[in-house]
């Protein structure tokens, strides 16, 4: 048993929820659109340092700030150490946190050698980098806000919500990112929309030059991909795409994602053919599409023969108070859960890599914080009013009513 296996074994004994130690702190970190470096995407609100104040990302990776998390995980502090306890709490809800998906998805060929080097206090190259260069985006998804989409600034003003200005990692810091590309085994690019920020193309071009075999994952809405971007990704032999898709008809897709569904699917097919790689689909479950999940699964089951689709992930739940599925009355929520569980049990031919968001117990879903003395009936009324007030704002902006395409929402509005 090597040293890393020993830790895995001890970890299993200490934490029954855990199948192995989180690899993230032992391989890399995340750079957010404000320039803050955080441990991972689960720790967005816990900045470790700003990239402006780091001369060399490689040296920071090997420094004492990151070392604190490695030692903490080795000592079994998964459930108590922030932000690692975020993943622990998600697992308690039977959700699939990034720690688990990273362990299942990203294979690190040099992990054992790097582990031994770490044990000997030797510096190691970064193997994983995840970044979001900016909140520049070409979409105004109903589940988003201006923190993650520049296009939402107008909407946040219109809806009298806090407005986040344009956020971007300063151009002077791009060279720091390019410097660590040489040793990476995995690079993950998120947004905003990665293809709406041209600087991502510069970084990918550099990666093609210095480390073309690095495995690249790009999360995109596939609304638009320029010919220049197409040329670059065609030269990446190990590129993996994840398409964010939350509805599968022209009307519901336009309402939720703010784009053209047919064009999005066409772009996915083009990129799949160009890269000779099938594309994964990630669905974020909100109250806008909770009653459409079976239709989403059915659509992509029918697309398998088209050759561009790889798998589908139902592990993400929208957590904003005004569109979380926790706003539903418990009876209505559980009725839909029963329907979805039966649907997924009876239709298991599709390559679903995760459906944890389908099976969350109602009591474990985050809900707006109401006074403990408020009755259940009053809470249900307040939550319903909150949802439909927000829904009607988006209805006015989109120019049509989502309830006309989701009869369960219309029934809820009228009959309860």
Coordinates of C-alpha atoms in Angstrom, one line a residue:
X1 CA 0.0 0.0 0.0
X2 CA 1.6 3.3 -1.0
X3 CA 1.2 6.5 1.0
X4 CA -1.8 7.8 -0.9
X5 CA -3.6 4.5 -0.5
X6 CA -3.0 4.6 3.2
X7 CA -4.7 8.0 3.5
X8 CA -7.6 6.8 1.4
X9 CA -8.0 3.8 3.7
X10 CA -7.8 5.9 6.8
X11 CA -10.3 8.4 5.3
X12 CA -12.8 5.6 4.6
X13 CA -12.6 4.6 8.3
X14 CA -13.1 8.1 9.5
X15 CA -15.9 9.3 7.1
X16 CA -18.4 6.9 5.8
X17 CA -19.6 9.4 3.3
X18 CA -16.2 9.7 1.7
X19 CA -14.8 7.3 -0.9
X20 CA -11.4 9.0 -1.1
X21 CA -9.6 12.2 -0.1
X22 CA -10.4 15.2 -2.2
X23 CA -7.8 15.6 -4.9
X24 CA -8.4 19.3 -5.5
X25 CA -5.9 20.8 -3.0
X26 CA -3.3 18.3 -4.1
X27 CA -3.5 19.2 -7.8
X28 CA -4.5 22.8 -8.2
X29 CA -6.9 25.7 -7.4
X30 CA -9.6 27.9 -8.9
X31 CA -9.2 31.5 -10.2
X32 CA -12.5 33.5 -10.2
X33 CA -13.6 36.4 -12.3
X34 CA -12.7 39.0 -9.7
X35 CA -9.1 37.7 -9.8
X36 CA -9.5 36.0 -6.4
X37 CA -7.8 32.7 -6.0
X38 CA -9.9 30.2 -4.0
X39 CA -9.4 26.6 -3.1
X40 CA -12.1 25.4 -5.5
X41 CA -15.5 26.4 -7.0
X42 CA -17.1 25.5 -3.6
X43 CA -15.2 28.2 -1.9
X44 CA -16.1 31.3 -4.0
X45 CA -16.6 33.5 -1.0
X46 CA -13.4 32.4 0.7
X47 CA -10.5 34.1 -1.2
X48 CA -7.0 33.0 -0.4
X49 CA -5.2 35.7 -2.3
X50 CA -5.7 38.0 -5.3
X51 CA -3.9 37.1 -8.4
X52 CA -2.5 40.7 -8.6
X53 CA -0.5 39.9 -5.5
X54 CA 0.9 36.6 -6.8
X55 CA 4.0 36.7 -8.9
X56 CA 4.1 33.0 -9.6
X57 CA 1.1 30.7 -9.4
X58 CA 3.3 27.7 -9.2
X59 CA 5.1 29.0 -6.1
X60 CA 1.7 29.9 -4.5
X61 CA 0.4 26.4 -5.2
X62 CA 3.4 25.0 -3.1
X63 CA 3.1 27.6 -0.4
X64 CA 1.8 27.5 3.1
X65 CA -1.7 28.8 2.2
X66 CA -2.5 25.7 0.2
X67 CA -0.6 23.5 2.6
X68 CA -3.2 24.3 5.3
X69 CA -5.9 22.5 3.4
X70 CA -3.8 19.5 2.4
X71 CA -2.9 18.9 6.1
X72 CA -6.5 19.5 7.2
X73 CA -7.8 16.9 4.8
X74 CA -5.1 14.4 5.7
X75 CA -6.1 14.9 9.3
X76 CA -9.8 14.1 8.6
X77 CA -11.2 17.6 8.8
X78 CA -13.5 17.3 5.8
X79 CA -16.7 18.0 7.6
X80 CA -15.5 20.9 9.7
X81 CA -13.0 22.8 7.5
X82 CA -14.3 25.6 5.2
X83 CA -14.9 25.4 2.3
X84 CA -14.6 21.6 2.3
X85 CA -17.6 21.3 4.6
X86 CA -19.7 22.6 1.7
X87 CA -19.1 19.4 -0.2
X88 CA -19.7 17.4 3.0
X89 CA -23.1 19.0 3.5
X90 CA -24.0 18.4 -0.1
X91 CA -23.3 14.8 0.3
X92 CA -25.6 14.7 3.4
X93 CA -28.3 15.9 0.9
X94 CA -27.4 13.1 -1.5
X95 CA -26.1 15.7 -3.9
X96 CA -23.0 15.3 -6.0
X97 CA -20.4 17.9 -5.0
X98 CA -17.5 18.9 -7.1
X99 CA -15.1 16.8 -4.8
X100 CA -16.9 13.6 -5.9
X101 CA -17.3 14.5 -9.5
X102 CA -13.6 15.5 -9.7
X103 CA -12.5 12.2 -8.2
X104 CA -14.7 10.3 -10.6
X105 CA -13.9 12.4 -13.7
X106 CA -10.4 13.6 -13.6
X107 CA -7.6 11.0 -13.6
X108 CA -4.2 12.3 -12.6
X109 CA -1.4 10.1 -14.0
X110 CA 1.2 11.7 -11.7
X111 CA -0.8 11.8 -8.5
X112 CA 1.2 9.2 -6.6
X113 CA 4.5 10.7 -7.6
X114 CA 3.3 14.1 -6.6
X115 CA 1.9 12.8 -3.3
X116 CA 5.3 11.3 -2.5
X117 CA 7.0 14.5 -3.4
X118 CA 4.6 16.4 -1.1
X119 CA 5.4 14.0 1.7
X120 CA 9.1 14.9 1.2
X121 CA 8.4 18.6 1.2
X122 CA 9.3 18.9 -2.4
X123 CA 7.7 21.3 -4.9
X124 CA 5.4 19.8 -7.4
X125 CA 3.9 21.3 -10.6
X126 CA 0.3 22.2 -10.7
X127 CA -1.7 19.4 -12.4
X128 CA -5.2 21.1 -12.4
X129 CA -6.3 24.6 -13.0
X130 CA -9.9 25.8 -13.1
X131 CA -10.6 29.4 -14.0
X132 CA -13.3 31.9 -14.9
X133 CA -11.7 34.9 -16.6
X134 CA -14.7 37.2 -16.4
X135 CA -18.5 37.4 -16.1
X136 CA -18.7 38.4 -19.8
X137 CA -21.7 36.5 -21.2
X138 CA -23.9 36.5 -24.2
X139 CA -26.9 35.0 -22.3
X140 CA -29.4 36.2 -19.7
X141 CA -30.6 32.9 -18.2
X142 CA -33.5 33.2 -15.8
X143 CA -31.6 31.5 -13.1
X144 CA -28.6 33.8 -13.3
X145 CA -27.7 37.3 -12.2
X146 CA -25.1 40.0 -13.0
X147 CA -22.5 38.4 -10.8
X148 CA -22.0 35.7 -13.4
X149 CA -23.4 37.3 -16.5
X150 CA -22.7 40.8 -17.8
X151 CA -25.9 40.7 -19.8
X152 CA -27.8 40.6 -16.6
X153 CA -26.8 44.1 -15.5
X154 CA -29.8 45.5 -17.3
X155 CA -32.2 43.0 -15.8
X156 CA -30.9 43.5 -12.2
X157 CA -31.5 47.2 -12.6
X158 CA -34.9 46.6 -14.1
X159 CA -35.8 44.2 -11.2
X160 CA -34.3 46.5 -8.5
X161 CA -31.7 43.9 -7.5
X162 CA -28.0 44.5 -6.7
X163 CA -26.0 45.1 -9.8
X164 CA -22.5 43.6 -10.2
X165 CA -20.3 45.6 -12.6
X166 CA -18.1 43.9 -15.2
X167 CA -15.7 41.6 -13.6
X168 CA -12.5 40.3 -15.2
X169 CA -9.1 39.0 -14.4
X170 CA -6.7 41.8 -15.5
X171 CA -5.0 41.3 -18.8
X172 CA -1.6 41.6 -17.1
X173 CA -2.3 38.4 -15.3
X174 CA -3.0 36.2 -18.3
X175 CA 0.7 35.6 -18.7
X176 CA 0.8 34.1 -15.1
X177 CA -1.9 31.6 -16.2
X178 CA 0.0 30.8 -19.4
X179 CA 3.2 30.1 -17.3
X180 CA 1.6 27.1 -15.5
X181 CA 0.1 25.5 -18.6
X182 CA 3.2 23.4 -19.2
X183 CA 2.7 20.9 -16.4
X184 CA -1.1 20.7 -16.3
X185 CA -3.0 17.5 -16.8
X186 CA -6.4 19.1 -16.7
X187 CA -7.6 22.6 -17.5
X188 CA -11.3 23.6 -16.8
X189 CA -12.7 26.8 -18.3
X190 CA -16.0 28.3 -17.1
X191 CA -17.8 31.6 -17.4
X192 CA -19.7 33.9 -17.9
X193 CA -19.5 32.4 -21.3
X194 CA -15.9 31.2 -22.2
X195 CA -16.4 31.9 -25.9
X196 CA -17.6 35.5 -25.2
X197 CA -14.2 36.4 -23.7
X198 CA -11.6 36.3 -26.4
X199 CA -8.8 36.0 -23.9
X200 CA -9.8 32.3 -23.5
X201 CA -8.8 31.8 -27.1
X202 CA -5.3 33.3 -26.4
X203 CA -4.8 30.8 -23.5
X204 CA -6.0 27.8 -25.5
X205 CA -3.7 28.9 -28.4
X206 CA -0.8 28.9 -25.9
X207 CA -1.9 25.5 -24.6
X208 CA -1.8 24.0 -28.1
X209 CA 1.7 25.3 -28.4
X210 CA 3.2 24.1 -25.1
X211 CA 1.0 21.2 -23.8
X212 CA -1.5 20.0 -26.5
X213 CA -2.2 16.7 -24.7
X214 CA -3.6 18.5 -21.6
X215 CA -7.2 17.4 -21.0
X216 CA -9.4 20.5 -21.4
X217 CA -13.0 20.9 -20.2
X218 CA -15.0 23.8 -21.4
X219 CA -18.5 24.6 -19.9
X220 CA -20.4 26.6 -22.5
X221 CA -24.0 27.6 -23.4
X222 CA -23.2 26.9 -27.0
X223 CA -25.1 30.0 -28.1
X224 CA -22.3 31.2 -30.4
X225 CA -18.8 30.0 -31.1
X226 CA -16.6 32.0 -33.5
X227 CA -14.6 30.5 -36.4
X228 CA -11.4 31.5 -34.6
X229 CA -12.5 29.5 -31.6
X230 CA -13.4 26.6 -33.8
X231 CA -9.9 26.6 -35.3
X232 CA -8.3 26.5 -31.9
X233 CA -10.4 23.7 -30.4
X234 CA -9.9 21.6 -33.5
X235 CA -6.2 21.4 -32.5
X236 CA -6.9 20.1 -29.0
X237 CA -7.0 16.3 -29.0
X238 CA -8.3 15.9 -25.5
X239 CA -11.1 18.6 -25.3
X240 CA -14.3 17.8 -23.4
X241 CA -17.4 20.0 -23.7
X242 CA -20.2 20.4 -21.3
X243 CA -23.3 22.2 -22.6
X244 CA -25.6 24.0 -20.1
X245 CA -29.1 23.2 -21.2
X246 CA -32.2 23.5 -19.0
X247 CA -35.1 23.0 -21.4
X248 CA -35.6 21.3 -24.8
X249 CA -38.3 23.2 -26.6
X250 CA -38.0 26.5 -28.4
X251 CA -40.2 28.3 -26.0
X252 CA -39.1 26.9 -22.7
X253 CA -35.4 27.2 -23.7
X254 CA -35.8 30.8 -24.8
X255 CA -37.6 31.6 -21.5
X256 CA -35.1 29.9 -19.3
X257 CA -31.8 30.3 -21.2
X258 CA -32.6 33.4 -23.3
X259 CA -31.4 31.8 -26.6
X260 CA -32.3 29.9 -29.7
X261 CA -32.6 26.1 -28.9
X262 CA -32.3 24.9 -32.5
X263 CA -29.1 27.0 -33.0
X264 CA -27.6 25.7 -29.7
X265 CA -28.1 22.1 -30.8
X266 CA -26.7 22.9 -34.2
X267 CA -23.6 24.4 -32.6
X268 CA -23.2 21.3 -30.4
X269 CA -23.3 19.0 -33.5
X270 CA -20.8 21.2 -35.3
X271 CA -18.3 21.2 -32.4
X272 CA -18.8 17.4 -31.8
X273 CA -18.0 16.7 -35.4
X274 CA -15.0 19.1 -35.5
X275 CA -13.4 17.6 -32.4
X276 CA -14.6 14.0 -32.8
X277 CA -15.9 14.2 -29.2
X278 CA -19.4 13.8 -27.9
X279 CA -20.7 16.5 -25.7
X280 CA -22.0 16.2 -22.1
X281 CA -25.1 18.1 -21.0
X282 CA -25.5 19.7 -17.6
X283 CA -29.0 20.5 -16.3
X284 CA -29.5 23.0 -13.4
X285 CA -32.9 22.1 -11.8
X286 CA -34.9 25.1 -10.8
X287 CA -38.6 25.7 -10.3
X288 CA -38.7 26.8 -13.9
X289 CA -37.9 23.4 -15.3
X290 CA -38.6 21.0 -12.4
X291 CA -41.7 19.8 -14.2
X292 CA -39.8 19.5 -17.5
X293 CA -37.1 17.1 -16.4
X294 CA -38.7 14.0 -17.9
X295 CA -39.0 15.8 -21.2
X296 CA -35.3 16.8 -21.1
X297 CA -34.3 13.2 -20.5
X298 CA -36.6 11.9 -23.2
X299 CA -35.3 14.4 -25.8
X300 CA -31.6 13.5 -25.3
X301 CA -32.5 9.8 -25.2
X302 CA -33.8 10.3 -28.7
X303 CA -30.6 12.2 -29.7
X304 CA -28.2 9.4 -28.9
X305 CA -28.4 8.1 -32.4
X306 CA -27.3 11.5 -33.7
X307 CA -23.8 10.9 -32.5
X308 CA -23.0 14.3 -30.8
X309 CA -24.5 13.6 -27.3
X310 CA -22.5 11.8 -24.6
X311 CA -24.3 11.9 -21.3
X312 CA -26.5 14.1 -19.1
X313 CA -26.0 15.3 -15.5
X314 CA -28.9 16.2 -13.2
X315 CA -26.8 17.1 -10.1
X316 CA -27.2 20.9 -9.9
X317 CA -30.0 22.7 -8.1
X318 CA -30.5 26.4 -8.5
X319 CA -30.3 27.9 -5.0
X320 CA -31.6 31.5 -5.4
X321 CA -34.5 32.0 -3.0
X322 CA -36.9 33.1 -5.7
X323 CA -36.6 30.1 -8.0
X324 CA -35.5 27.1 -5.8
X325 CA -37.7 24.0 -6.0
X326 CA -38.0 24.3 -2.2
X327 CA -40.6 27.0 -2.8
X328 CA -43.2 24.4 -3.8
X329 CA -45.7 23.1 -1.3
X330 CA -44.4 19.8 0.1
X331 CA -47.2 17.7 -1.2
X332 CA -46.8 19.1 -4.7
X333 CA -43.0 18.6 -4.6
X334 CA -43.3 15.0 -3.4
X335 CA -45.9 14.2 -6.1
X336 CA -43.5 15.4 -8.8
X337 CA -40.6 13.5 -7.1
X338 CA -42.6 10.3 -7.3
X339 CA -43.3 10.9 -10.9
X340 CA -39.7 11.6 -11.8
X341 CA -38.4 8.6 -9.8
X342 CA -40.7 6.3 -11.7
X343 CA -39.8 7.9 -15.0
X344 CA -36.1 7.5 -14.4
X345 CA -36.5 3.9 -13.1
X346 CA -38.5 2.9 -16.2
X347 CA -36.2 4.7 -18.6
X348 CA -32.6 3.8 -17.8
X349 CA -31.3 3.4 -21.3
X350 CA -29.9 7.0 -21.4
X351 CA -26.4 7.6 -20.2
X352 CA -27.2 9.6 -17.1
X353 CA -24.0 10.2 -15.1
X354 CA -25.8 11.7 -12.1
X355 CA -29.4 12.3 -11.1
X356 CA -28.9 13.3 -7.4
X357 CA -30.8 16.5 -7.7
X358 CA -33.9 14.5 -8.6
X359 CA -33.9 12.7 -5.3
X360 CA -33.4 15.4 -2.7
X361 CA -35.6 15.1 0.3
X362 CA -37.9 18.2 0.6
X363 CA -36.8 19.0 4.1
X364 CA -33.1 19.2 3.0
X365 CA -33.7 21.8 0.3
X366 CA -32.7 25.4 1.2
X367 CA -35.6 27.7 1.5
X368 CA -36.1 31.4 2.3
X369 CA -35.5 32.1 6.0
X370 CA -38.9 32.8 7.6
X371 CA -39.7 33.4 11.2
X372 CA -39.9 30.2 13.2
X373 CA -43.4 31.2 14.4
X374 CA -44.8 31.5 10.9
X375 CA -47.3 28.7 10.2
X376 CA -46.7 26.2 7.4
X377 CA -49.7 27.6 5.5
X378 CA -48.4 31.2 5.7
X379 CA -44.9 30.0 4.6
X380 CA -46.4 28.3 1.6
X381 CA -48.3 31.5 0.7
X382 CA -45.2 33.7 1.1
X383 CA -43.1 31.3 -1.0
X384 CA -45.7 31.1 -3.7
X385 CA -46.0 34.9 -3.8
X386 CA -42.2 35.3 -4.0
X387 CA -42.0 32.8 -6.9
X388 CA -44.8 34.2 -9.1
X389 CA -43.7 37.8 -8.5
X390 CA -40.3 36.9 -9.9
X391 CA -41.8 34.8 -12.6
X392 CA -44.0 37.6 -13.8
X393 CA -41.0 39.9 -14.0
X394 CA -39.3 37.5 -16.4
X395 CA -42.6 36.9 -18.3
X396 CA -42.8 40.6 -19.0
X397 CA -39.1 40.7 -20.1
X398 CA -39.4 37.6 -22.3
X399 CA -42.7 38.6 -23.8
X400 CA -44.7 35.5 -22.9
X401 CA -45.8 33.4 -19.9
X402 CA -43.8 30.3 -19.0
X403 CA -46.9 28.9 -17.4
X404 CA -48.4 28.5 -20.9
X405 CA -45.8 25.8 -21.4
X406 CA -45.6 24.3 -17.9
X407 CA -49.2 23.4 -17.0
X408 CA -48.2 22.4 -13.4
X409 CA -47.1 26.0 -12.7
X410 CA -50.3 27.3 -14.1
X411 CA -52.3 24.9 -12.0
X412 CA -50.3 26.0 -8.9
X413 CA -51.0 29.6 -9.6
X414 CA -54.7 29.2 -10.1
X415 CA -55.7 26.4 -7.7
X416 CA -53.7 26.7 -4.5

